[in-house]
Coordinates of C-alpha atoms in Angstrom, one line a residue:
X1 CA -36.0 -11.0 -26.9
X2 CA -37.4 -8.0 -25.9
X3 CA -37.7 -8.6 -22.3
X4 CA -33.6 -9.3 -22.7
X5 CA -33.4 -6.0 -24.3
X6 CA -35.3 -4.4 -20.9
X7 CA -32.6 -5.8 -18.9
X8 CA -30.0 -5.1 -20.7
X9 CA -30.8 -1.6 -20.5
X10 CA -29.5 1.0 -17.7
X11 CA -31.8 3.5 -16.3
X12 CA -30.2 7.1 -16.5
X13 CA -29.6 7.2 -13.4
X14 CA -28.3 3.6 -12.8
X15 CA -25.6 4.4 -15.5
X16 CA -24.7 7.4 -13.9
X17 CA -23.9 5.4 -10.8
X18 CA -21.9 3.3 -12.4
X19 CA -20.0 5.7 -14.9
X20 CA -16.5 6.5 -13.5
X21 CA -16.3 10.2 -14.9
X22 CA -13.0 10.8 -15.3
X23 CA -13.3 14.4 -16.1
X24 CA -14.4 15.3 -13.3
X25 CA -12.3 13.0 -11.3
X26 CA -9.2 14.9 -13.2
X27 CA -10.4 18.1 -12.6
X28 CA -11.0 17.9 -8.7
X29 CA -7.3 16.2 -8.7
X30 CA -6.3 19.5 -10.6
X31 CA -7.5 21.6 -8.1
X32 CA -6.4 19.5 -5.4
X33 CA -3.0 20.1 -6.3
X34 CA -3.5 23.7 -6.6
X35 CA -5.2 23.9 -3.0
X36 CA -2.3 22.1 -1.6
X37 CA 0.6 23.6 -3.1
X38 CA -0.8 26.4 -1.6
X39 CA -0.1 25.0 1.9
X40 CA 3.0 23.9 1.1
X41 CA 4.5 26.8 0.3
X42 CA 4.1 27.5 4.2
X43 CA 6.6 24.7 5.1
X44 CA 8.8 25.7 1.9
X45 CA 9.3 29.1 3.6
X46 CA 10.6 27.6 7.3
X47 CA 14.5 28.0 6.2
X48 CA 13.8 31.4 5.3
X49 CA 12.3 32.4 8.1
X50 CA 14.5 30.4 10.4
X51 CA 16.9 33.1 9.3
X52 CA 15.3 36.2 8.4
X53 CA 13.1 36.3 11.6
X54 CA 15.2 34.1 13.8
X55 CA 12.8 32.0 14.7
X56 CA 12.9 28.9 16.9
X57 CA 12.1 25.2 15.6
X58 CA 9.2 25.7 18.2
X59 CA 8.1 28.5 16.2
X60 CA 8.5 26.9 13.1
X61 CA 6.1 24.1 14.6
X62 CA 3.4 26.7 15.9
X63 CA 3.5 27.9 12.1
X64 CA 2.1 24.3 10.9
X65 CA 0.0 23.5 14.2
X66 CA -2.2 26.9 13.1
X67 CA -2.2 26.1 9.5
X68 CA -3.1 22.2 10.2
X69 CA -4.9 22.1 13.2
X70 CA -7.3 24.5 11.7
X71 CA -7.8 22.0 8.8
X72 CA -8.3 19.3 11.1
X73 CA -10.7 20.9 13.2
X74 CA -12.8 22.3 10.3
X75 CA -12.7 19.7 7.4
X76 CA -15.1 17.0 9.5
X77 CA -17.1 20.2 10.6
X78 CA -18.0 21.4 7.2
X79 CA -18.5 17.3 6.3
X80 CA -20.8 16.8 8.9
X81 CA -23.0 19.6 7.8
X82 CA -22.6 18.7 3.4
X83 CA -23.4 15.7 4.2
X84 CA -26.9 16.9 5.5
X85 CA -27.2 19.7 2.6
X86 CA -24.0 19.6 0.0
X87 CA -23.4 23.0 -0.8
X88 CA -21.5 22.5 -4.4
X89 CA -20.2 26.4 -4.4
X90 CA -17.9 26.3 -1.7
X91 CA -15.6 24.5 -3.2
X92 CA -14.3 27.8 -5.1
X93 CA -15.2 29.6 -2.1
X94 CA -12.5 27.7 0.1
X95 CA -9.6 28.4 -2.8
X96 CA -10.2 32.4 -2.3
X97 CA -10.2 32.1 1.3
X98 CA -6.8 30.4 0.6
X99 CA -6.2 33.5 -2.1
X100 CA -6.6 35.9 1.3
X101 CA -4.3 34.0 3.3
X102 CA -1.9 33.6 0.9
X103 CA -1.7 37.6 0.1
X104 CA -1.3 37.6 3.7
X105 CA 1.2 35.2 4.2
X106 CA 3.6 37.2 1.8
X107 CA 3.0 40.5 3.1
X108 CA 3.9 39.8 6.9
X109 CA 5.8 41.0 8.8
X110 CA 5.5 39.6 12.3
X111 CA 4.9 35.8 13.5
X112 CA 1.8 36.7 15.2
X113 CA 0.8 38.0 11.2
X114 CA 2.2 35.1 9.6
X115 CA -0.1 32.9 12.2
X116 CA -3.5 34.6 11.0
X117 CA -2.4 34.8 7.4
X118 CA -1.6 30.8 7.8
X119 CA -5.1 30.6 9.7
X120 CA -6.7 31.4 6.2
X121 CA -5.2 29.0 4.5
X122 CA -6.6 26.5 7.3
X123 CA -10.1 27.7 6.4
X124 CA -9.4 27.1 3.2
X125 CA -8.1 24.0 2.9
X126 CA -11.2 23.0 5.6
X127 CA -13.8 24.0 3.5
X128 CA -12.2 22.4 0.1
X129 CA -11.3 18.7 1.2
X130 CA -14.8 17.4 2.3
X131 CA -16.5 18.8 -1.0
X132 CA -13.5 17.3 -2.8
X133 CA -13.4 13.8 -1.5
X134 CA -17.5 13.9 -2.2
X135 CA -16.7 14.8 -5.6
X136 CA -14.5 12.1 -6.1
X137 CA -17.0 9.7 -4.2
X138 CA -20.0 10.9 -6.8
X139 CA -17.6 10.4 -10.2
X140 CA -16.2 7.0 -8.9
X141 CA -18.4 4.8 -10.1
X142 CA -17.3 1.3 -9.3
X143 CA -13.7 2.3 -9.4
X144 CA -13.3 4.0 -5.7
X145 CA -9.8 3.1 -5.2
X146 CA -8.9 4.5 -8.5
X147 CA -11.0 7.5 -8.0
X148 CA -10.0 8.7 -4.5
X149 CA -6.0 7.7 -5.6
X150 CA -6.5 10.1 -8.7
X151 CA -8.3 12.6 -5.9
X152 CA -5.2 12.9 -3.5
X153 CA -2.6 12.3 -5.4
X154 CA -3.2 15.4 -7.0
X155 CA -2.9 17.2 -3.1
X156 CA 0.1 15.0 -2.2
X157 CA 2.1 16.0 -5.2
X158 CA 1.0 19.6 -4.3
X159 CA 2.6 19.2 -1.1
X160 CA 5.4 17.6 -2.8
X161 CA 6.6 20.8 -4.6
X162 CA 7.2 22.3 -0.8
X163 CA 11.1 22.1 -1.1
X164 CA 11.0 23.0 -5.2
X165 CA 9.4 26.2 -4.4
X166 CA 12.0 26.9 -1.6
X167 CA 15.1 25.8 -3.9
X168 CA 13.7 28.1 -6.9
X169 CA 11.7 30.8 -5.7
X170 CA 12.0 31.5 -1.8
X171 CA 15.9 31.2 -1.8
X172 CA 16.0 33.9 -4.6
X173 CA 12.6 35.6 -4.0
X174 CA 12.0 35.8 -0.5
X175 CA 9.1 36.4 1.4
X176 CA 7.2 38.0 -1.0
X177 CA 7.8 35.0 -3.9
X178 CA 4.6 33.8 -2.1
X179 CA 2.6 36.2 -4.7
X180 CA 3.3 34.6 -7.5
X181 CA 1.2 31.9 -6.4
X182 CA -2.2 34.4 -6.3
X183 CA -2.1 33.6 -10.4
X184 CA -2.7 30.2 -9.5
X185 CA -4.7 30.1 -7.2
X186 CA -6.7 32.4 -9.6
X187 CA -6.7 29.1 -12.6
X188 CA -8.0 27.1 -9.0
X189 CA -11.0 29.0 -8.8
X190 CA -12.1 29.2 -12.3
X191 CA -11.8 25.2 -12.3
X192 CA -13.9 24.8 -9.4
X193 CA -16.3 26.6 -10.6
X194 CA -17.0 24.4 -13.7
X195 CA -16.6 21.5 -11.1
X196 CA -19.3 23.0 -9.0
X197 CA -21.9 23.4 -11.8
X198 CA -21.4 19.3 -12.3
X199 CA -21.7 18.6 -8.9
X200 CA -25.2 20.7 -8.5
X201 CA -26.3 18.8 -11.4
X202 CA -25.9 15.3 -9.9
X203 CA -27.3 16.7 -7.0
X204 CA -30.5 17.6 -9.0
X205 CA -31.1 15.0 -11.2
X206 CA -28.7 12.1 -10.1
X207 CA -29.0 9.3 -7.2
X208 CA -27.6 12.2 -4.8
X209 CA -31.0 14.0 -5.4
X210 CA -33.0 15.9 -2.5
X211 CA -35.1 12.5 -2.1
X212 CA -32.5 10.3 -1.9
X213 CA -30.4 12.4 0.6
X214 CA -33.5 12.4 3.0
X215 CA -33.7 8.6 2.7
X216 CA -30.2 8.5 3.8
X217 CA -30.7 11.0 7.2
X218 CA -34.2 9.1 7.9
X219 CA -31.4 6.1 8.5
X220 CA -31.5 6.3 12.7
X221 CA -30.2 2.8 12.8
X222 CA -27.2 2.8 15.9
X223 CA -24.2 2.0 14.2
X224 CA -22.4 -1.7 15.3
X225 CA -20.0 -1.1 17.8
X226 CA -17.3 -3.2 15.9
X227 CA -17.8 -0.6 13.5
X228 CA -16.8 2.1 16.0
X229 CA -13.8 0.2 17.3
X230 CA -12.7 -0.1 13.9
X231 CA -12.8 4.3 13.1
X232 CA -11.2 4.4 16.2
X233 CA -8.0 2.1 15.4
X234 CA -7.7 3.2 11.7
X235 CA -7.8 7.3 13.4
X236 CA -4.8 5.8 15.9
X237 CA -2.9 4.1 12.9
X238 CA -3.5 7.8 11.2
X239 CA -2.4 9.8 13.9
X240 CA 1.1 7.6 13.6
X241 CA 1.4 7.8 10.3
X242 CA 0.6 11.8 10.3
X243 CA 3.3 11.8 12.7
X244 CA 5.9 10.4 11.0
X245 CA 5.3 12.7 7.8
X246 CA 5.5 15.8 9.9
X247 CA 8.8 15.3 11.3
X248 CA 10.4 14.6 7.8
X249 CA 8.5 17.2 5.9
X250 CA 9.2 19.8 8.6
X251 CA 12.3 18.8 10.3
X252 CA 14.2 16.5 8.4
X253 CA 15.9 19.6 5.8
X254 CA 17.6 20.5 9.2
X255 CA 18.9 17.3 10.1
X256 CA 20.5 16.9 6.5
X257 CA 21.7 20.2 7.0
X258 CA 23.4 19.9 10.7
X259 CA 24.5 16.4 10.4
X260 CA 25.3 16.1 6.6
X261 CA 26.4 19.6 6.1
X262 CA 24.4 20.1 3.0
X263 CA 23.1 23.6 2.0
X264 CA 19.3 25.1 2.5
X265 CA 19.1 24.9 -1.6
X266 CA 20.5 20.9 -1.8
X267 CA 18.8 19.6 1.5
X268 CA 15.2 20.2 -0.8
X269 CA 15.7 17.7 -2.7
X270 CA 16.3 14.8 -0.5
X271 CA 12.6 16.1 0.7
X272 CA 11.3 16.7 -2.6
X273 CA 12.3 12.7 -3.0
X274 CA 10.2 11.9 -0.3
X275 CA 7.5 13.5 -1.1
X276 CA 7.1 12.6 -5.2
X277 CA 7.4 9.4 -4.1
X278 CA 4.4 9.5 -1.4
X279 CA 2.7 10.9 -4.5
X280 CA 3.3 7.8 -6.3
X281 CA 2.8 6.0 -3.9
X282 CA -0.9 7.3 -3.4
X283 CA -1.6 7.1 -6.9
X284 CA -1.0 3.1 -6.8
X285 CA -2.2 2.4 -3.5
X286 CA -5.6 2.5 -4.8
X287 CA -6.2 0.3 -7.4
X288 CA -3.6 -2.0 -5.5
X289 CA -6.1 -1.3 -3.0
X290 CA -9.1 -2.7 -5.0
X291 CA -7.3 -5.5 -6.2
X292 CA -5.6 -6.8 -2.7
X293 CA -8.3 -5.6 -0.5
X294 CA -8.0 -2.0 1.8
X295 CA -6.9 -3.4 5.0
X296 CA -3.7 -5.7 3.3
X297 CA -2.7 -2.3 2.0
X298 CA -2.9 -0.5 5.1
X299 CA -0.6 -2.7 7.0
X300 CA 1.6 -2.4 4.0
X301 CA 2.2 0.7 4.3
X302 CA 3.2 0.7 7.7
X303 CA 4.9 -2.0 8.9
X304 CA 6.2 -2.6 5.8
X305 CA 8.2 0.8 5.8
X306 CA 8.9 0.4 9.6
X307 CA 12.5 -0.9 8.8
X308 CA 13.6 1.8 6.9
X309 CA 12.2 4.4 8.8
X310 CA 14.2 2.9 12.1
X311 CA 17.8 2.7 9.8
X312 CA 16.8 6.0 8.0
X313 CA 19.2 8.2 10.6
X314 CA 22.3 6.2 10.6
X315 CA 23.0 5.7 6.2
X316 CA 25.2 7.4 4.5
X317 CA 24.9 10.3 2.5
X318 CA 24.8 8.2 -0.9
X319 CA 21.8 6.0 0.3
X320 CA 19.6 8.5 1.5
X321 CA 18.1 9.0 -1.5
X322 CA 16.8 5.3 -2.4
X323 CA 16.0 4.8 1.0
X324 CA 14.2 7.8 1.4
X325 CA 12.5 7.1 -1.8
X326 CA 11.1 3.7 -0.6
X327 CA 9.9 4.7 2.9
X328 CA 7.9 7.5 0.9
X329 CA 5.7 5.4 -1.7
X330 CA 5.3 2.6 0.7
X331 CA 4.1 4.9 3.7
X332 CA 2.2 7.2 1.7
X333 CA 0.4 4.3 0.0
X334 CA -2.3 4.2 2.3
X335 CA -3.5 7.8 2.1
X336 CA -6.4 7.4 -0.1
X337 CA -6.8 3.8 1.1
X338 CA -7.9 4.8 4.6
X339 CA -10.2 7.2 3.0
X340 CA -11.8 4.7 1.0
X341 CA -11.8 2.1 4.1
X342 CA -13.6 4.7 6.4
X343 CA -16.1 6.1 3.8
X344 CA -16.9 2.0 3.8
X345 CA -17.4 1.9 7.3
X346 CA -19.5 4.7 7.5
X347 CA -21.3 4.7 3.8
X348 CA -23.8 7.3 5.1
X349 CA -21.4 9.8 6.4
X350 CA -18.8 10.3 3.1
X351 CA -17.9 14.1 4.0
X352 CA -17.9 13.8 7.9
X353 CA -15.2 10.5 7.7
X354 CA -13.8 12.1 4.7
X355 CA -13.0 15.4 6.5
X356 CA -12.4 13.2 9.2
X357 CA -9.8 11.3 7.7
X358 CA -8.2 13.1 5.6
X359 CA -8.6 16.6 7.8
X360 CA -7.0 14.3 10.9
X361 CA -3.7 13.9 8.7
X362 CA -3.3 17.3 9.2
X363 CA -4.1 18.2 12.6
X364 CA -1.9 14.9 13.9
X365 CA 0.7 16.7 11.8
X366 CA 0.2 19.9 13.3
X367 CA 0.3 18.6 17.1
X368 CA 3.6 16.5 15.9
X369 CA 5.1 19.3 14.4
X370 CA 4.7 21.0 17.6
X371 CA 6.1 18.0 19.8
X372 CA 8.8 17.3 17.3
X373 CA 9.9 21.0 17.3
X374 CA 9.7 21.5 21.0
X375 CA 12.0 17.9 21.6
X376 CA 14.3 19.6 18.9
X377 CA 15.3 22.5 20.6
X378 CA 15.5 20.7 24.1
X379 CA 17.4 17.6 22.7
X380 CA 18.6 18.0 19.4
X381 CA 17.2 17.3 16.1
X382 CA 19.2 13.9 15.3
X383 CA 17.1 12.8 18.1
X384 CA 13.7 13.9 16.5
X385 CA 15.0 11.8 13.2
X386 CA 15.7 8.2 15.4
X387 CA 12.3 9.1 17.6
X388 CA 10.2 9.5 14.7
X389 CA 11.7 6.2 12.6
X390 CA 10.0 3.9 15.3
X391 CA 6.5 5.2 15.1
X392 CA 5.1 3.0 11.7
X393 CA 5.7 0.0 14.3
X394 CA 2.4 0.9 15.0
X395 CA 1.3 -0.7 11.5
X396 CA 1.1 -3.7 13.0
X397 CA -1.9 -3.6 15.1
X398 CA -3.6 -3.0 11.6
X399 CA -4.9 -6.7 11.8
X400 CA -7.0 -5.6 14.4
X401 CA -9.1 -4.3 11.4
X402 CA -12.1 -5.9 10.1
X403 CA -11.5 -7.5 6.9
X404 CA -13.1 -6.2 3.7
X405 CA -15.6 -8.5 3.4
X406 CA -16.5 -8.1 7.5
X407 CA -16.9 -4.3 6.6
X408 CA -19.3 -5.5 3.8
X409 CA -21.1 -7.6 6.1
X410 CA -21.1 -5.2 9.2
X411 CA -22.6 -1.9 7.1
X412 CA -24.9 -4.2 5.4
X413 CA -26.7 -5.3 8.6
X414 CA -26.1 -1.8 10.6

């Protein structure tokens, strides 16, 4: 009987592993939303300065190369040195680096300003994702579909509110509406911080202490080369899928307004669509994701929107929106499934693949936003819209992948 009892009973540290903490896990989604709302009121303020600084659509793409490309860059940078020594703290320290750029951002009154203002908000957005997605990784438990789903889908429905803020504030507001979004940013902080003093006590007394963290660099073992073959397709099948969401989210308000005739204020919504529903789909992806396995759901998400996407540019006005609202949860429900899948690959390396991941969303977006502004002004944007529907063909070479249980197997005897 008593020997039952033993067994029966965790170890505090073993039942820490296993909780799912779903305050925490709330909490980082909180400020995941307010980090990324934060970036997306730089795309929400393209019309308006399309027209108040004539800019180009290759100016408008140079805007969200700086502001993603320096997230990209960064986020597996500051991963790759947390995971040797997490440094709970900067989490609040990346939001007021966003709080600088964002002051900047309003107050502008150049490009070459709004670029280094926007360059902030990079930094950022660098330094908070890797902590974030560790955060989410530590309160998981056994639940790490659910967790990293509640994680991003608290960023994706921050980037959601892009065209809300340019409907209701920037339309009305201007420039300088971006202000209003200090007080937030403000709440962000103050969050963190209570979020950081959890995180520095796992790291002190839980199974992510000092010793355990040495254990896991004293690993030297090569890594399997299937393994590497396998970061390298899911990075490709990324980079498509990063594509595809920069030209809608930065390009597609202009095709509803040239081709459709619809105003700046009613072409946000047919974004806005798009967007909640990548936040949805997120959200489900994950457990889906633990239920049907990580790799199903990938290829899901890509070649099963891949028909859409291609008749996307030729429907009529009335079917946009259900279309649009399909392409968007299936497409997007893969974002914190590909995080998961490479934090499996790589189980020793959480914020490098992490940053990796998640920071390579951005920067693919940044150099499409680029390429997709640059065709734009050379061919037109209709083109863009048919060019971009034939890229989650890709999805298909997503049973190249290793299976779930081949990860298991592969990581177990790396």
């Amino acid at each position: 009987m008593s020997t039952t009892t033993q067994m029966k009973k965790p170890t505090p540290a073993s039942s820490k592993q296993i909780q799912t903490v779903y305050g925490i896990l709330f909490a980082i989604s909180g400020s995941h939303l307010i980090n990324d709302s934060i970036q997306s009121v730089v795309p929400a303020m393209n019309p308006i300065f399309e027209q108040t600084l004539n800019l180009s659509f290759a100016q408008i793409g140079w805007i969200a190369f700086v502001l993603n490309m320096t997230a990209s860059v960064m986020q597996p940078v500051f991963g790759y040195f947390s995971d040797k020594r997490p440094a709970p703290f900067l989490l609040p320290v990346g939001m007021f680096m966003s709080t600088l750029g964002l002051i900047g951002f309003a107050l502008s009154p150049s490009f070459s300003m709004i670029l280094m203002s926007v360059f902030f908000i990079g930094i950022g957005s660098a330094v908070f994702h890797p902590e974030g997605s560790r955060v989410a990784y530590m309160a998981a438990g056994t639940k790490r579909g659910l967790a990293q789903s509640i994680y991003q889908v608290g960023g994706n429905f921050g980037q959601s509110l892009a065209p809300v803020f340019t409907a209701l504030i920037f339309v009305s507001l201007g420039q300088k509406g971006a202000l209003l979004f200090t007080i937030v940013t403000m709440i962000g902080i103050i969050l963190l911080l209570n979020v950081s003093r959890w995180y520095k006590r796992q790291i002190q007394e839980g199974s992510f202490s000092r010793k355990n963290r040495m254990k896991a660099q004293q690993a030297t073992a090569p890594i399997h080369k299937k393994i590497k073959t396998a970061m390298g397709l899911l990075v490709f099948l990324v980079f498509a899928r990063s594509f595809y969401v920069a030209g809608i989210n930065n390009f597609y308000q202009f095709y509803l307004i040239e081709d459709y005739g619809l105003t700046v204020r009613h072409a946000q919504l047919y974004v806005f669509i798009f967007m909640f529903a990548g936040v949805l789909g997120t959200f489900f992806g994950g457990p889906l994701a633990d239920r049907f396995g990580r790799r199903n759901m990938i290829f899901l998400s890509m070649a099963g929107a891949a028909p859409l996407t291609v008749i996307l540019p030729f429907v009529p006005l009335p079917l946009i929106i259900p279309v649009f609202f399909i392409i968007g949860f299936i497409i997007l429900s893969s974002f914190s499934v590909s995080v998961v899948y490479a934090q499996e690959l790589l189980p020793q390396k959480v914020g490098m693949v992490s940053g990796l991941i998640v920071g390579l969303a951005f920067g693919m977006g940044a150099v499409g936003a680029v390429l997709l502004g640059t065709l734009a002004d050379i061919f037109s944007i209709r083109f863009v819209m048919i060019l971009c529907g034939l890229l989650p063909f890709v999805g298909i070479l997503t049973w190249m992948l290793p299976s779930d249980e081949k990860v298991r197997e592969l990581t177990s005897s790396s």
